[in-house]
C-alpha positions as semicolon CSV with decimal commas, in nm:
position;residue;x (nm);y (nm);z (nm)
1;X;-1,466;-0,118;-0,240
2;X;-1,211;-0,364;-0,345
3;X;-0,999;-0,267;-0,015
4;X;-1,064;-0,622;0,150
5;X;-1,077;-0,829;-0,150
6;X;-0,684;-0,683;-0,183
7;X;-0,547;-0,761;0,220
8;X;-0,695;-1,107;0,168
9;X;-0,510;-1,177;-0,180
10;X;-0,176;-1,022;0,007
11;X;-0,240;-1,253;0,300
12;X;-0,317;-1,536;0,091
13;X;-0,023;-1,477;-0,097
14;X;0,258;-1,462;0,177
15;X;0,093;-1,786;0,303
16;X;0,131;-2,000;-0,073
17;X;0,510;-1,805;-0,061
18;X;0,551;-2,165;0,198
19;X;0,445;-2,453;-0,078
20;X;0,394;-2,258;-0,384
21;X;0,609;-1,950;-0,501
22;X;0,496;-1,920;-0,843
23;X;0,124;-1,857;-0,723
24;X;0,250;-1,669;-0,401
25;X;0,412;-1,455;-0,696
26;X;0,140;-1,438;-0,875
27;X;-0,110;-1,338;-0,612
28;X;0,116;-1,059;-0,431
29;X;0,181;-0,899;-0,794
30;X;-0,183;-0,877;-0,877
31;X;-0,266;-0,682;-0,530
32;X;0,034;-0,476;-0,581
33;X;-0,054;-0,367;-0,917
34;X;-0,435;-0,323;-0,793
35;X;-0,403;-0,109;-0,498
36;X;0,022;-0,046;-0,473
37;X;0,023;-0,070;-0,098
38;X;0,097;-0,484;-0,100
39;X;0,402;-0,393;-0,227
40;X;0,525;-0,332;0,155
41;X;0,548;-0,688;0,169
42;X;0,768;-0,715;-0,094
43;X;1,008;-0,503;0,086
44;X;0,953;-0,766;0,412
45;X;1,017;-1,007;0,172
46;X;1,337;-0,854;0,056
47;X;1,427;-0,809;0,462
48;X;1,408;-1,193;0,508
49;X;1,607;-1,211;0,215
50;X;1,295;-1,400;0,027
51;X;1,531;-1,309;-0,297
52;X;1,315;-1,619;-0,507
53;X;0,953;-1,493;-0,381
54;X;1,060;-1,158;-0,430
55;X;1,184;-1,240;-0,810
56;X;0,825;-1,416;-0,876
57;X;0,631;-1,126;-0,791
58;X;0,868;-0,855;-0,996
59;X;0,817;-1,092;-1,281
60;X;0,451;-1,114;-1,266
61;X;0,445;-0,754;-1,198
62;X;0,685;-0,655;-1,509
63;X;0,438;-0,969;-1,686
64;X;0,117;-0,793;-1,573
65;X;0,237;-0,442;-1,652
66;X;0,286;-0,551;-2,043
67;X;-0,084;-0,706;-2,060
68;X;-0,226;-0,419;-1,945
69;X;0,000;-0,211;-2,200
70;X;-0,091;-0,420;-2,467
71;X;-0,501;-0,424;-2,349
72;X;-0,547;-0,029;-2,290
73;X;-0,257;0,104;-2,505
74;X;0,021;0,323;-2,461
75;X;-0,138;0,681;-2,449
76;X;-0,357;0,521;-2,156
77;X;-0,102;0,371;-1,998
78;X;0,133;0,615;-2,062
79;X;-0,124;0,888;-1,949
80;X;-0,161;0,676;-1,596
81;X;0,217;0,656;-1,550
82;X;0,302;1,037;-1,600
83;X;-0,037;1,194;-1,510
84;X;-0,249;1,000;-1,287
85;X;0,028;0,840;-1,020
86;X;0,188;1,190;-0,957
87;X;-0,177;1,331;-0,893
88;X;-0,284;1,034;-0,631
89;X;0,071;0,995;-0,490
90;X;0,090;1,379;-0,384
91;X;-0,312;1,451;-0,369
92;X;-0,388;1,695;-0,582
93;X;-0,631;1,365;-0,725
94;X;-0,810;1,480;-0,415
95;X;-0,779;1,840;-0,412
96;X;-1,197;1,869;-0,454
97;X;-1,265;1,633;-0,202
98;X;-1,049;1,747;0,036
99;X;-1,209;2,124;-0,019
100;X;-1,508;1,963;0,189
101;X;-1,558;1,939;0,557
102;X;-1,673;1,559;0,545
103;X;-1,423;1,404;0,380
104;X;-1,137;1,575;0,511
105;X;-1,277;1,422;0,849
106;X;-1,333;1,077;0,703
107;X;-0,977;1,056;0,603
108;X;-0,793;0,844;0,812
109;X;-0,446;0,868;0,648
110;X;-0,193;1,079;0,796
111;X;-0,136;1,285;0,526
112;X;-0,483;1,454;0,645
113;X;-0,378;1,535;0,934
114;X;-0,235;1,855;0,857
115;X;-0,575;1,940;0,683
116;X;-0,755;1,873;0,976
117;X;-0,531;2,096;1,132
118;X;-0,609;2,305;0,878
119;X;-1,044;2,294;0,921
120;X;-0,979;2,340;1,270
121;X;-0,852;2,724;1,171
122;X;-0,435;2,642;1,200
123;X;-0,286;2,826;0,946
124;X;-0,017;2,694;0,676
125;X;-0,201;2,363;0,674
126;X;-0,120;2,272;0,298
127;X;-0,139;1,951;0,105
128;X;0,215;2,032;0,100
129;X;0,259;1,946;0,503
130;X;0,035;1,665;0,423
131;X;0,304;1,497;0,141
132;X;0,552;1,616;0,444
133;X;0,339;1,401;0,676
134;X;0,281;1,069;0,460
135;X;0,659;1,101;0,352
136;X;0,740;1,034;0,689
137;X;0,450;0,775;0,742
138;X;0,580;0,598;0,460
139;X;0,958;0,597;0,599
140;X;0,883;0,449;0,919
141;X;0,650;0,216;0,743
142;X;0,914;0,066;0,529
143;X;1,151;0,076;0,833
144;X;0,934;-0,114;1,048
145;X;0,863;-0,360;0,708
146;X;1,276;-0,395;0,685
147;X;1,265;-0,489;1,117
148;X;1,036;-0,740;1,101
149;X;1,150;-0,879;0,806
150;X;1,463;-0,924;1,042
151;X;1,305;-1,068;1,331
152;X;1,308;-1,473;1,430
153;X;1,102;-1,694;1,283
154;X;0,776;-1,664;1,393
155;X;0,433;-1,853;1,453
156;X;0,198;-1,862;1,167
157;X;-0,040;-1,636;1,353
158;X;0,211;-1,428;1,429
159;X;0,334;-1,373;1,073
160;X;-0,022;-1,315;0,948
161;X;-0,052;-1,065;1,210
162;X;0,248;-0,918;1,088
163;X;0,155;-0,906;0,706
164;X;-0,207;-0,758;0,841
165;X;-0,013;-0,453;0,996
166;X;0,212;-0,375;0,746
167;X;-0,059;-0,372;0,469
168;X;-0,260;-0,180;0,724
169;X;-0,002;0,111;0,784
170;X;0,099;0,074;0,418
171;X;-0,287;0,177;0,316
172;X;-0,227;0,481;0,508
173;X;0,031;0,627;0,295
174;X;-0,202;0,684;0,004
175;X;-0,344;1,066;0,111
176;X;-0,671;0,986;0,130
177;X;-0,781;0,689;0,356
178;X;-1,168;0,699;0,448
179;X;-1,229;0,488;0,744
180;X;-1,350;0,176;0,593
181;X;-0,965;0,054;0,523
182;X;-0,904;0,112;0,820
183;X;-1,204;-0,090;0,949
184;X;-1,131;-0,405;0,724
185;X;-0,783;-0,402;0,871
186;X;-0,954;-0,369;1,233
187;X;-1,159;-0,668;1,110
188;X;-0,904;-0,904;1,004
């Protein structure tokens, strides 16, 4: 899983924002493109009114977005965009997996909550409720990215703490969550 490999790029990246914004750009684009839940920090970012940092990373997002266009093509890309978000974004990417016992437990996100609700015999338990659920997740995720964002200066090992969280509650959002993200968070 490339779940670690990502929070340390992020991390690394709101550190080089300080002496380099180019490669701070560069770094927080590629983990938002890889795994879309870095992108919370771009929202911090916009709190603190970061308005340079947050134009590096848009460009090397719009920059990356056109490589990848131009490497797999425009049905694939195309076919990502319009058929493959939608499906992970509201879960029916996981509709099989989540028709199993095991994983349904393993899920850590709160959009599986209502499933679990579901296992345990509660009825109207839908992967509707669940996009109810992580809609709300995501919310107060981006409200508590806009607060700190507006908060004092801080330490450095405060602010790292800070980017660790949001990443960590941004993760969540995605429907399906097994443990290990949240683990690596736990780690860091």
């Amino acid at each position: 899983n490339v779940q670690i490999i990502i929070i340390a790029i992020s991390i690394i990246s709101m550190a080089a924002f300080t002496f380099n914004k180019p490669v701070g750009g560069i770094l927080l684009a590629m983990s938002s493109v890889a795994k879309i839940f870095p992108g919370i920090l771009v929202v911090h970012l916009l709190a603190q009114k970061k308005f340079r940092e947050v134009g590096w990373v848009v460009g090397f997002v719009v920059a990356l977005s056109i490589v990848a266009f131009v490497v797999v093509g425009s049905n694939a890309f195309l076919a990502f965009i319009n058929y493959e978000l939608p499906q992970l974004s509201n879960g029916e990417a996981f509709s099989g997996p989540f028709s199993r016992a095991f994983a349904v437990a393993r899920n850590m996100a709160p959009f599986g909550i209502p499933l679990k609700l579901g296992w345990l015999g509660l009825p109207g338990m839908t992967l509707g409720i669940g996009r109810i659920v992580s809609s709300i997740h995501l919310l107060m995720v981006l409200i508590l990215a806009i607060w700190s964002g507006r908060q004092k200066p801080r330490s450095n090992t405060e602010m790292i703490s800070v980017w660790i969280s949001l990443i960590a509650l941004g993760s969540l959002v995605s429907p399906f969550a097994p443990a290990n993200y949240v683990l690596v968070s736990v780690i860091l």
